[in-house]
Short mmCIF file of C-alpha atoms in Angstrom, two decimals:
data_model
loop_
_atom_site.label_atom_id
_atom_site.label_comp_id
_atom_site.label_asym_id
_atom_site.label_seq_id
_atom_site.Cartn_x
_atom_site.Cartn_y
_atom_site.Cartn_z
CA UNK A 1 -207.99 72.29 181.93
CA UNK A 2 -206.04 69.71 183.91
CA UNK A 3 -207.36 66.17 183.56
CA UNK A 4 -205.08 64.53 186.07
CA UNK A 5 -202.64 65.35 188.81
CA UNK A 6 -198.94 65.07 188.14
CA UNK A 7 -197.45 61.74 189.10
CA UNK A 8 -194.60 63.57 190.83
CA UNK A 9 -194.54 66.85 192.75
CA UNK A 10 -192.91 69.75 190.98
CA UNK A 11 -189.92 70.26 193.21
CA UNK A 12 -186.53 71.90 193.15
CA UNK A 13 -183.87 70.63 195.55
CA UNK A 14 -180.84 72.80 196.28
CA UNK A 15 -177.47 71.12 196.60
CA UNK A 16 -176.40 67.56 196.01
CA UNK A 17 -178.70 64.81 194.81
CA UNK A 18 -180.59 63.07 197.60
CA UNK A 19 -179.58 59.40 197.35
CA UNK A 20 -182.73 58.32 199.11
CA UNK A 21 -184.15 58.55 195.58
CA UNK A 22 -182.62 55.95 193.29
CA UNK A 23 -180.29 57.76 190.88
CA UNK A 24 -180.78 57.03 187.21
CA UNK A 25 -177.45 55.74 186.01
CA UNK A 26 -176.80 54.58 182.47
CA UNK A 27 -177.41 50.95 183.40
CA UNK A 28 -179.53 48.06 182.30
CA UNK A 29 -180.96 45.28 184.43
CA UNK A 30 -177.98 43.00 183.84
CA UNK A 31 -176.02 41.64 186.81
CA UNK A 32 -173.22 44.13 186.17
CA UNK A 33 -175.76 46.93 186.00
CA UNK A 34 -177.29 45.96 189.34
CA UNK A 35 -173.84 45.79 190.92
CA UNK A 36 -172.89 49.25 189.74
CA UNK A 37 -176.18 50.71 190.95
CA UNK A 38 -175.64 49.02 194.32
CA UNK A 39 -172.11 50.38 194.59
CA UNK A 40 -173.32 53.85 193.73
CA UNK A 41 -175.83 53.67 196.55
CA UNK A 42 -173.25 52.37 199.03
CA UNK A 43 -170.55 54.97 198.50
CA UNK A 44 -170.60 58.70 197.77
CA UNK A 45 -167.45 58.80 195.63
CA UNK A 46 -167.07 58.30 191.89
CA UNK A 47 -166.96 54.61 191.05
CA UNK A 48 -163.97 55.11 188.80
CA UNK A 49 -161.88 56.07 191.86
CA UNK A 50 -161.61 52.42 192.88
CA UNK A 51 -162.70 50.45 195.96
CA UNK A 52 -160.89 48.96 198.97
CA UNK A 53 -159.73 45.41 198.26
CA UNK A 54 -161.77 43.80 201.02
CA UNK A 55 -164.92 45.49 199.70
CA UNK A 56 -164.17 44.36 196.12
CA UNK A 57 -163.73 40.79 197.35
CA UNK A 58 -166.97 40.85 199.37
CA UNK A 59 -169.07 42.21 196.48
CA UNK A 60 -167.51 39.80 193.97
CA UNK A 61 -168.19 36.84 196.23
CA UNK A 62 -171.74 37.94 197.03
CA UNK A 63 -172.72 38.52 193.39
CA UNK A 64 -170.63 35.75 191.84
CA UNK A 65 -168.55 37.93 189.51
CA UNK A 66 -164.86 38.74 189.10
CA UNK A 67 -163.15 41.33 191.25
CA UNK A 68 -162.06 43.09 188.03
CA UNK A 69 -165.67 43.92 187.21
CA UNK A 70 -166.11 45.34 190.70
CA UNK A 71 -162.87 47.31 190.41
CA UNK A 72 -163.84 48.80 187.07
CA UNK A 73 -167.64 48.67 186.92
CA UNK A 74 -167.98 51.45 184.38
CA UNK A 75 -165.83 49.68 181.81
CA UNK A 76 -167.95 46.56 182.03
CA UNK A 77 -171.23 48.23 181.09
CA UNK A 78 -170.75 49.34 177.48
CA UNK A 79 -172.41 52.76 177.20
CA UNK A 80 -171.74 54.69 180.38
CA UNK A 81 -172.59 58.28 181.10
CA UNK A 82 -173.39 58.12 184.81
CA UNK A 83 -174.34 61.31 186.59
CA UNK A 84 -173.78 61.43 190.32
CA UNK A 85 -173.82 64.01 193.05
CA UNK A 86 -170.07 64.22 193.46
CA UNK A 87 -169.74 65.57 189.91
CA UNK A 88 -172.25 68.34 190.54
CA UNK A 89 -172.16 69.39 194.18
CA UNK A 90 -173.78 72.77 193.59
CA UNK A 91 -176.48 71.60 191.17
CA UNK A 92 -180.16 72.08 191.78
CA UNK A 93 -182.15 68.90 191.21
CA UNK A 94 -185.37 69.48 189.32
CA UNK A 95 -187.89 66.61 189.27
CA UNK A 96 -190.42 66.68 186.43
CA UNK A 97 -192.55 64.26 184.47
CA UNK A 98 -190.99 65.34 181.17
CA UNK A 99 -187.77 67.03 180.11
CA UNK A 100 -188.07 68.76 176.73
CA UNK A 101 -184.89 69.66 174.87
CA UNK A 102 -185.61 72.55 172.52
CA UNK A 103 -188.01 75.46 172.90
CA UNK A 104 -189.01 76.07 169.30
CA UNK A 105 -192.43 75.46 167.77
CA UNK A 106 -192.44 71.75 168.65
CA UNK A 107 -190.99 71.90 172.16
CA UNK A 108 -193.08 74.86 173.28
CA UNK A 109 -196.30 73.36 171.92
CA UNK A 110 -195.57 70.00 173.57
CA UNK A 111 -194.80 71.69 176.89
CA UNK A 112 -197.98 73.78 176.96
CA UNK A 113 -200.17 70.82 175.98
CA UNK A 114 -198.60 68.56 178.61
CA UNK A 115 -199.18 71.26 181.23
CA UNK A 116 -202.82 71.40 180.15
CA UNK A 117 -203.03 67.65 180.74
CA UNK A 118 -201.66 68.06 184.26
CA UNK A 119 -198.08 66.89 183.74
CA UNK A 120 -195.01 68.72 184.96
CA UNK A 121 -192.39 69.75 182.42
CA UNK A 122 -189.09 71.54 182.08
CA UNK A 123 -187.89 72.99 178.76
CA UNK A 124 -184.18 73.32 177.95
CA UNK A 125 -183.55 76.02 175.33
CA UNK A 126 -180.08 77.03 174.13
CA UNK A 127 -181.06 80.61 173.19
CA UNK A 128 -182.46 83.39 175.35
CA UNK A 129 -186.02 83.02 174.07
CA UNK A 130 -188.63 80.51 172.97
CA UNK A 131 -189.92 80.26 169.41
CA UNK A 132 -187.12 78.79 167.30
CA UNK A 133 -187.46 80.20 163.78
CA UNK A 134 -190.08 82.70 164.94
CA UNK A 135 -188.11 85.92 165.40
CA UNK A 136 -189.41 89.47 165.68
CA UNK A 137 -187.43 92.71 165.53
CA UNK A 138 -188.89 95.89 166.98
CA UNK A 139 -187.91 98.77 164.70
CA UNK A 140 -186.89 101.46 167.19
CA UNK A 141 -187.86 104.63 165.31
CA UNK A 142 -191.46 103.51 164.78
CA UNK A 143 -191.80 100.81 167.48
CA UNK A 144 -193.07 98.49 164.73
CA UNK A 145 -192.69 94.71 165.13
CA UNK A 146 -191.18 93.02 162.08
CA UNK A 147 -191.31 89.23 161.76
CA UNK A 148 -188.43 87.89 159.70
CA UNK A 149 -188.54 84.20 160.52
CA UNK A 150 -191.95 82.53 160.66
CA UNK A 151 -194.41 85.01 159.19
CA UNK A 152 -197.55 82.93 158.56
CA UNK A 153 -199.43 79.98 160.07
CA UNK A 154 -201.96 77.63 158.55
CA UNK A 155 -205.59 78.42 159.33
CA UNK A 156 -206.16 75.12 161.11
CA UNK A 157 -207.79 73.91 164.35
CA UNK A 158 -204.53 73.31 166.24
CA UNK A 159 -203.27 76.76 165.28
CA UNK A 160 -206.45 78.46 166.48
CA UNK A 161 -206.53 76.41 169.69
CA UNK A 162 -202.92 77.24 170.51
CA UNK A 163 -203.40 80.96 169.90
CA UNK A 164 -206.64 80.95 171.88
CA UNK A 165 -205.18 79.09 174.86
CA UNK A 166 -202.34 81.61 175.09
CA UNK A 167 -204.79 84.48 174.63
CA UNK A 168 -202.95 85.83 171.58
CA UNK A 169 -205.31 87.47 169.07
CA UNK A 170 -204.93 86.37 165.46
CA UNK A 171 -206.10 87.61 162.08
CA UNK A 172 -206.63 86.20 158.63
CA UNK A 173 -203.95 87.05 156.08
CA UNK A 174 -204.68 86.70 152.39
CA UNK A 175 -202.03 85.25 150.13
CA UNK A 176 -200.48 87.17 147.30
CA UNK A 177 -200.94 90.78 146.40
CA UNK A 178 -198.24 93.28 145.59
CA UNK A 179 -195.82 93.38 142.73
CA UNK A 180 -193.04 90.88 142.08
CA UNK A 181 -189.82 91.52 140.18
CA UNK A 182 -187.71 88.59 138.98
CA UNK A 183 -184.06 89.54 138.87
CA UNK A 184 -180.90 87.56 138.20
CA UNK A 185 -178.75 88.96 141.04
CA UNK A 186 -175.57 87.73 139.30
CA UNK A 187 -176.12 89.50 135.99
CA UNK A 188 -178.70 92.15 136.83
CA UNK A 189 -180.94 90.78 134.10
CA UNK A 190 -184.70 91.11 134.52
CA UNK A 191 -186.11 87.58 134.08
CA UNK A 192 -189.47 86.76 132.53
CA UNK A 193 -191.85 84.35 134.31
CA UNK A 194 -191.26 80.74 133.35
CA UNK A 195 -193.60 79.89 130.44
CA UNK A 196 -196.76 77.91 131.09
CA UNK A 197 -199.98 78.11 133.06
CA UNK A 198 -199.19 78.18 136.78
CA UNK A 199 -202.73 77.29 137.89
CA UNK A 200 -202.91 74.25 135.63
CA UNK A 201 -199.47 73.06 136.73
CA UNK A 202 -200.44 73.40 140.40
CA UNK A 203 -203.66 71.52 139.73
CA UNK A 204 -201.67 68.64 138.22
CA UNK A 205 -199.30 68.74 141.16
CA UNK A 206 -202.24 68.63 143.60
CA UNK A 207 -203.72 65.62 141.80
CA UNK A 208 -200.43 63.78 142.24
CA UNK A 209 -200.28 64.69 145.95
CA UNK A 210 -203.74 63.18 146.45
CA UNK A 211 -202.35 59.81 145.40
CA UNK A 212 -200.18 59.79 148.52
CA UNK A 213 -202.42 60.83 151.44
CA UNK A 214 -199.97 59.31 153.95
CA UNK A 215 -197.60 62.21 153.26
CA UNK A 216 -199.92 64.49 155.25
CA UNK A 217 -199.04 62.78 158.53
CA UNK A 218 -195.41 62.24 159.38
CA UNK A 219 -193.11 59.92 157.46
CA UNK A 220 -195.34 56.88 157.09
CA UNK A 221 -193.83 55.66 153.86
CA UNK A 222 -194.74 52.18 152.56
CA UNK A 223 -192.11 49.46 152.47
CA UNK A 224 -191.91 49.76 148.68
CA UNK A 225 -191.61 53.51 148.18
CA UNK A 226 -193.16 54.64 144.87
CA UNK A 227 -190.67 55.76 142.25
CA UNK A 228 -192.33 59.18 141.92
CA UNK A 229 -191.35 59.95 145.52
CA UNK A 230 -187.77 58.79 145.09
CA UNK A 231 -186.78 60.35 141.78
CA UNK A 232 -184.96 63.71 141.78
CA UNK A 233 -187.42 66.57 141.79
CA UNK A 234 -186.08 67.83 138.47
CA UNK A 235 -187.03 64.54 136.79
CA UNK A 236 -190.43 64.61 138.50
CA UNK A 237 -191.08 68.13 137.18
CA UNK A 238 -190.16 67.08 133.67
CA UNK A 239 -192.25 63.89 133.83
CA UNK A 240 -195.44 65.74 134.78
CA UNK A 241 -194.78 69.04 132.97
CA UNK A 242 -194.75 71.08 136.19
CA UNK A 243 -192.23 73.72 135.12
CA UNK A 244 -194.68 76.57 135.53
CA UNK A 245 -195.20 75.63 139.20
CA UNK A 246 -191.52 75.40 140.12
CA UNK A 247 -191.17 79.09 140.99
CA UNK A 248 -193.98 78.98 143.53
CA UNK A 249 -192.76 75.67 144.98
CA UNK A 250 -189.26 77.08 145.35
CA UNK A 251 -190.51 80.25 147.07
CA UNK A 252 -192.45 78.24 149.64
CA UNK A 253 -189.57 75.84 150.23
CA UNK A 254 -186.77 78.34 150.78
CA UNK A 255 -183.96 76.87 152.82
CA UNK A 256 -183.60 73.54 151.04
CA UNK A 257 -180.48 72.76 149.06
CA UNK A 258 -180.61 72.33 145.28
CA UNK A 259 -184.32 71.83 144.65
CA UNK A 260 -183.91 69.73 141.52
CA UNK A 261 -181.60 67.17 143.16
CA UNK A 262 -183.83 66.36 146.16
CA UNK A 263 -185.84 63.16 146.27
CA UNK A 264 -189.28 64.45 145.29
CA UNK A 265 -190.89 63.32 148.55
CA UNK A 266 -189.23 66.20 150.41
CA UNK A 267 -190.76 68.84 148.18
CA UNK A 268 -194.12 67.04 148.39
CA UNK A 269 -193.90 67.23 152.17
CA UNK A 270 -192.87 70.87 152.12
CA UNK A 271 -195.43 72.10 149.57
CA UNK A 272 -198.21 69.76 150.61
CA UNK A 273 -201.94 69.60 150.03
CA UNK A 274 -202.39 71.61 153.23
CA UNK A 275 -200.06 74.28 151.85
CA UNK A 276 -201.94 74.38 148.53
CA UNK A 277 -205.22 74.83 150.41
CA UNK A 278 -203.70 77.64 152.46
CA UNK A 279 -202.54 79.36 149.28
CA UNK A 280 -206.16 79.41 148.17
CA UNK A 281 -207.90 80.24 151.45
CA UNK A 282 -205.29 82.35 153.25
CA UNK A 283 -203.10 82.07 156.34
CA UNK A 284 -203.16 83.30 159.93
CA UNK A 285 -200.87 85.70 161.73
CA UNK A 286 -200.97 87.49 165.06
CA UNK A 287 -203.33 90.45 164.98
CA UNK A 288 -200.57 92.82 166.09
CA UNK A 289 -198.15 91.38 163.48
CA UNK A 290 -195.80 90.18 166.19
CA UNK A 291 -195.59 86.39 165.99
CA UNK A 292 -193.19 86.28 168.94
CA UNK A 293 -196.17 87.22 171.12
CA UNK A 294 -197.18 83.58 170.95
CA UNK A 295 -193.96 82.37 172.51
CA UNK A 296 -193.71 85.22 175.00
CA UNK A 297 -197.12 84.13 176.30
CA UNK A 298 -195.94 80.52 176.43
CA UNK A 299 -192.82 81.58 178.34
CA UNK A 300 -194.99 83.44 180.86
CA UNK A 301 -197.04 80.27 181.38
CA UNK A 302 -193.97 78.08 181.76
CA UNK A 303 -192.20 80.49 184.10
CA UNK A 304 -189.24 78.87 185.85
CA UNK A 305 -189.93 75.64 183.96
CA UNK A 306 -188.16 77.15 180.94
CA UNK A 307 -184.39 77.12 181.32
CA UNK A 308 -183.12 79.56 178.69
CA UNK A 309 -179.53 79.95 177.48
CA UNK A 310 -179.01 76.38 178.60
CA UNK A 311 -177.84 73.08 177.09
CA UNK A 312 -177.71 69.43 178.12
CA UNK A 313 -174.08 68.45 178.77
CA UNK A 314 -174.61 64.92 180.06
CA UNK A 315 -177.48 62.46 180.12
CA UNK A 316 -178.51 59.03 181.33
CA UNK A 317 -181.62 57.67 179.59
CA UNK A 318 -182.86 54.11 179.96
CA UNK A 319 -186.15 52.36 179.27
CA UNK A 320 -188.58 52.56 182.18
CA UNK A 321 -186.00 54.14 184.43
CA UNK A 322 -185.71 57.67 185.70
CA UNK A 323 -183.83 59.85 183.22
CA UNK A 324 -181.18 62.17 184.57
CA UNK A 325 -179.79 65.04 182.51
CA UNK A 326 -177.19 67.54 183.57
CA UNK A 327 -177.90 71.02 182.23
CA UNK A 328 -175.63 74.06 182.23
CA UNK A 329 -176.51 77.66 181.46
CA UNK A 330 -174.31 80.18 179.70
CA UNK A 331 -174.16 82.01 183.04
CA UNK A 332 -172.51 79.05 184.75
CA UNK A 333 -175.49 77.65 186.62
CA UNK A 334 -176.06 73.88 186.65
CA UNK A 335 -179.06 71.65 187.19
CA UNK A 336 -179.73 67.94 187.26
CA UNK A 337 -183.08 67.17 185.67
CA UNK A 338 -184.85 63.99 186.76
CA UNK A 339 -187.71 62.99 184.47
CA UNK A 340 -189.72 59.93 183.47
CA UNK A 341 -189.56 60.85 179.80
CA UNK A 342 -187.36 62.95 177.53
CA UNK A 343 -188.54 64.73 174.39
CA UNK A 344 -185.99 65.91 171.83
CA UNK A 345 -187.61 68.86 170.06
CA UNK A 346 -184.54 70.11 168.20
CA UNK A 347 -182.83 68.90 165.01
CA UNK A 348 -180.86 65.77 165.95
CA UNK A 349 -177.44 66.99 164.90
CA UNK A 350 -174.50 69.00 166.15
CA UNK A 351 -174.29 70.40 169.66
CA UNK A 352 -177.72 69.16 170.70
CA UNK A 353 -176.42 65.57 170.49
CA UNK A 354 -173.11 66.23 172.22
CA UNK A 355 -174.58 65.92 175.70
CA UNK A 356 -176.83 62.96 174.99
CA UNK A 357 -175.89 59.35 175.71
CA UNK A 358 -176.66 58.08 172.22
CA UNK A 359 -176.72 54.35 171.63
CA UNK A 360 -175.70 52.66 168.38
CA UNK A 361 -179.26 52.64 167.00
CA UNK A 362 -179.74 56.37 167.56
CA UNK A 363 -176.30 57.26 166.21
CA UNK A 364 -176.73 55.11 163.09
CA UNK A 365 -179.83 57.08 162.11
CA UNK A 366 -178.81 60.61 163.08
CA UNK A 367 -175.45 60.30 161.31
CA UNK A 368 -177.21 59.87 157.95
CA UNK A 369 -178.92 63.27 157.95
CA UNK A 370 -177.79 66.06 155.66
CA UNK A 371 -179.33 69.51 155.58
CA UNK A 372 -179.36 72.95 154.04
CA UNK A 373 -178.41 76.30 155.53
CA UNK A 374 -180.91 79.14 155.65
CA UNK A 375 -180.29 82.65 156.91
CA UNK A 376 -182.73 85.51 157.39
CA UNK A 377 -182.23 89.19 158.04
CA UNK A 378 -183.63 92.68 157.98
CA UNK A 379 -181.77 95.38 156.08
CA UNK A 380 -182.40 99.06 155.70
CA UNK A 381 -181.72 99.88 152.07
CA UNK A 382 -182.80 102.94 150.12
CA UNK A 383 -183.47 102.61 146.43
CA UNK A 384 -185.63 99.50 146.33
CA UNK A 385 -189.06 100.20 144.87
CA UNK A 386 -191.76 100.44 147.55
CA UNK A 387 -194.04 97.44 147.95
CA UNK A 388 -192.13 95.23 145.48
CA UNK A 389 -190.92 91.70 146.20
CA UNK A 390 -187.64 90.90 144.48
CA UNK A 391 -187.14 87.21 143.69
CA UNK A 392 -183.73 85.93 142.63
CA UNK A 393 -183.93 83.96 139.39
CA UNK A 394 -181.22 82.29 137.34
CA UNK A 395 -181.66 83.58 133.81
CA UNK A 396 -179.73 80.71 132.23
CA UNK A 397 -180.58 77.92 134.65
CA UNK A 398 -183.27 75.18 134.60
CA UNK A 399 -186.68 76.60 135.54
CA UNK A 400 -184.91 79.89 136.32
CA UNK A 401 -183.84 78.62 139.75
CA UNK A 402 -180.91 80.57 141.23
CA UNK A 403 -177.51 79.05 141.94
CA UNK A 404 -176.78 78.68 145.66
CA UNK A 405 -175.39 80.32 147.72
CA UNK A 406 -177.38 83.47 147.08
CA UNK A 407 -180.19 85.72 148.18
CA UNK A 408 -183.41 83.84 147.54
CA UNK A 409 -185.87 86.65 147.99
CA UNK A 410 -186.27 90.18 149.34
CA UNK A 411 -189.63 91.54 150.37
CA UNK A 412 -190.87 94.81 151.89
CA UNK A 413 -191.89 95.14 155.52
CA UNK A 414 -194.27 97.47 157.32
CA UNK A 415 -191.46 100.02 157.71
CA UNK A 416 -190.57 101.87 154.50
CA UNK A 417 -187.00 101.24 153.43
CA UNK A 418 -186.64 98.05 155.48
CA UNK A 419 -186.51 94.79 153.54
CA UNK A 420 -186.60 91.21 154.80
CA UNK A 421 -184.01 88.98 153.15
CA UNK A 422 -183.72 85.20 152.88
CA UNK A 423 -180.36 83.64 151.95
CA UNK A 424 -179.67 79.98 151.15
CA UNK A 425 -176.53 77.87 151.00
CA UNK A 426 -175.69 74.18 150.65
CA UNK A 427 -172.65 74.62 152.90
CA UNK A 428 -172.35 76.34 156.29
CA UNK A 429 -171.31 79.99 156.31
CA UNK A 430 -170.41 82.34 159.12
CA UNK A 431 -172.59 85.34 159.93
CA UNK A 432 -169.90 87.63 158.53
CA UNK A 433 -169.73 85.66 155.29
CA UNK A 434 -173.50 85.70 154.83
CA UNK A 435 -173.80 89.41 155.56
CA UNK A 436 -171.01 90.23 153.13
CA UNK A 437 -172.62 88.06 150.44
CA UNK A 438 -176.02 89.70 151.00
CA UNK A 439 -174.47 93.16 150.66
CA UNK A 440 -172.76 92.10 147.44
CA UNK A 441 -176.01 90.66 146.04
CA UNK A 442 -178.01 93.76 146.94
CA UNK A 443 -175.46 96.13 145.40
CA UNK A 444 -175.61 93.93 142.31
CA UNK A 445 -179.17 95.16 141.83
CA UNK A 446 -177.64 98.36 140.46
CA UNK A 447 -176.97 96.38 137.28
CA UNK A 448 -180.75 95.89 137.05
CA UNK A 449 -181.34 99.63 137.27
CA UNK A 450 -182.09 99.92 140.99
CA UNK A 451 -180.36 102.90 142.56
CA UNK A 452 -179.73 101.14 145.87
CA UNK A 453 -177.55 102.50 148.66
CA UNK A 454 -175.29 100.44 150.86
CA UNK A 455 -177.56 98.25 153.03
CA UNK A 456 -177.53 98.44 156.82
CA UNK A 457 -178.26 95.27 158.79
CA UNK A 458 -180.86 95.63 161.52
CA UNK A 459 -181.22 91.96 162.45
CA UNK A 460 -179.86 88.57 161.44
CA UNK A 461 -180.72 84.94 162.20
CA UNK A 462 -179.21 81.59 161.27
CA UNK A 463 -181.99 79.02 160.81
CA UNK A 464 -179.61 76.15 160.12
CA UNK A 465 -179.78 73.19 160.11
CA UNK A 466 -182.72 73.38 157.73
CA UNK A 467 -184.72 70.57 156.09
CA UNK A 468 -183.04 67.46 157.47
CA UNK A 469 -183.00 64.82 154.76
CA UNK A 470 -181.36 61.63 153.54
CA UNK A 471 -180.58 60.33 150.06
CA UNK A 472 -182.63 58.12 147.80
CA UNK A 473 -180.87 54.89 148.76
CA UNK A 474 -181.44 55.46 152.47
CA UNK A 475 -185.16 56.04 151.85
CA UNK A 476 -185.34 52.87 149.71
CA UNK A 477 -183.53 50.91 152.40
CA UNK A 478 -186.17 51.79 154.99
CA UNK A 479 -184.60 54.76 156.77
CA UNK A 480 -187.94 56.28 157.74
CA UNK A 481 -189.35 52.94 158.90
CA UNK A 482 -186.35 52.72 161.24
CA UNK A 483 -186.73 56.36 162.29
CA UNK A 484 -190.28 55.66 163.46
CA UNK A 485 -188.89 53.02 165.82
CA UNK A 486 -187.08 55.76 167.70
CA UNK A 487 -190.38 56.99 169.16
CA UNK A 488 -190.39 55.65 172.71
CA UNK A 489 -186.97 54.04 172.39
CA UNK A 490 -185.30 54.51 175.80
CA UNK A 491 -188.41 56.47 176.88
CA UNK A 492 -187.42 59.25 174.51
CA UNK A 493 -189.65 60.89 171.91
CA UNK A 494 -188.85 63.11 168.95
CA UNK A 495 -190.82 66.03 167.56
CA UNK A 496 -190.11 68.89 165.20
CA UNK A 497 -189.48 69.62 161.54
CA UNK A 498 -187.17 66.62 161.11
CA UNK A 499 -190.07 64.31 161.88
CA UNK A 500 -192.64 66.24 159.84
CA UNK A 501 -191.54 69.23 157.74
CA UNK A 502 -190.63 72.88 158.48
CA UNK A 503 -194.11 74.26 159.11
CA UNK A 504 -195.40 75.23 162.57
CA UNK A 505 -198.97 74.01 162.12
CA UNK A 506 -197.87 70.66 160.65
CA UNK A 507 -195.40 70.24 163.50
CA UNK A 508 -198.17 70.92 166.04
CA UNK A 509 -200.40 68.29 164.42
CA UNK A 510 -197.53 65.81 164.66
CA UNK A 511 -197.12 66.58 168.37
CA UNK A 512 -200.86 66.02 168.90
CA UNK A 513 -200.60 62.57 167.30
CA UNK A 514 -197.67 61.62 169.52
CA UNK A 515 -198.95 62.98 172.84
CA UNK A 516 -200.98 59.87 173.83
CA UNK A 517 -197.84 57.72 173.60
CA UNK A 518 -195.82 60.30 175.51
CA UNK A 519 -198.39 60.45 178.29
CA UNK A 520 -198.52 56.67 178.48
CA UNK A 521 -194.75 56.57 178.95
CA UNK A 522 -194.94 59.14 181.76
CA UNK A 523 -197.53 57.08 183.60
CA UNK A 524 -195.57 53.85 183.24
CA UNK A 525 -194.12 52.73 186.61
CA UNK A 526 -190.37 53.23 186.91
CA UNK A 527 -188.24 50.14 187.47
CA UNK A 528 -185.97 49.82 190.45
CA UNK A 529 -182.26 49.67 189.78
CA UNK A 530 -181.64 46.70 192.08
#
């Protein structure tokens, strides 16, 4: 399925960087940048160590600059994050067309599709597996796979193509079915459904969504953002009498912070027209009910081009120049990645940004994001009724939405006595804090008449940061118009839920739209440093 040959051989070099290939320092094409690149080529010691006085004088005279600039070239450049061989003597150098940071739904899909197009890639993933929020636990007594992260996919062309390419069988899954109990976990009170006709409310909601077709593809907001998209979701619900639909919207947008306070556009992205269609027509899942199969197959295809348990600790990225990224594994191994293009396929916050050489434009955007915290687990708990979903409702709260932090929902799995649990919080919590809170919430079901035993945790996952967002004023001031300008900035591209919404199929469609630009950047000739 390759349409072209890679522009660079897929090679791994053991030992120090070969300086016969121009190293990609964090430099521009200014005079000072050319001097520093020249000095780096001339000597094999860190530039900060200083230079002999006669050499400083010769370079300053030849280039017409002060000796101080030659003595301290790094300080004269502004942003500097140079990577050179002397700082990584035992590193392997891996040369690829593209370096992808993040091996979740977005990064894995981008990698496999670029391989299909004949490009070479390397994926840097901080955990020991690919798949991101897709997590599967194998219950040991029955050998049954239990998905407790991503459980369903849209029935869409990109989903089917991805499954088919990786030779992972899939099956149609109908929505709904089973019994639902609404319980206030704080009081133990059984809560009635919110009054109103759910179908009619969803129909009104769908009619409103159709007025904004641009929400189906990325964050292509107009310059003057409509008020309906900016207002808090609680006001939007009241304006259009959508109270009966809030429960369903909240269930399919678990992981956000306080639903009613969000700018409405985020809920419209999350529970979109595509989601409403899927609720009517059904979803897809793997035929063997093991969604991690998809990413295990992708890992097999990537082979050594997936560096697991690894993070970027230093980077040099410049427009039309070879990117160099230093990567370290949890086992102590180091690599230097050389690539034409970098793709960030992870939420742009926290540790993932620590190793990147962010400029002011990138930092000014990423620093504005806020997000929710979502945790998922599997618990063995006797006493819950078989086949019953238990949804946490706030008996005395608007639209019966629960007060975070709390369990959002518990639902049965294919193994009797094992329940999947989703827990949400506006603030970060440790694993121990979340587990203790889940136990307390579950034992609180005794007040509702459930004779539950102490739960036993089988698996746990932290899906934070979840649903990256900004406030109303930032959206009004053109935040998302500026965010779009990041695509291709410094030959770096961005994919994932932050740039679409947290849904695998929607993320894959977004990658498909961006791939032509990514491939164009790979094929663009690299500039010389001198």
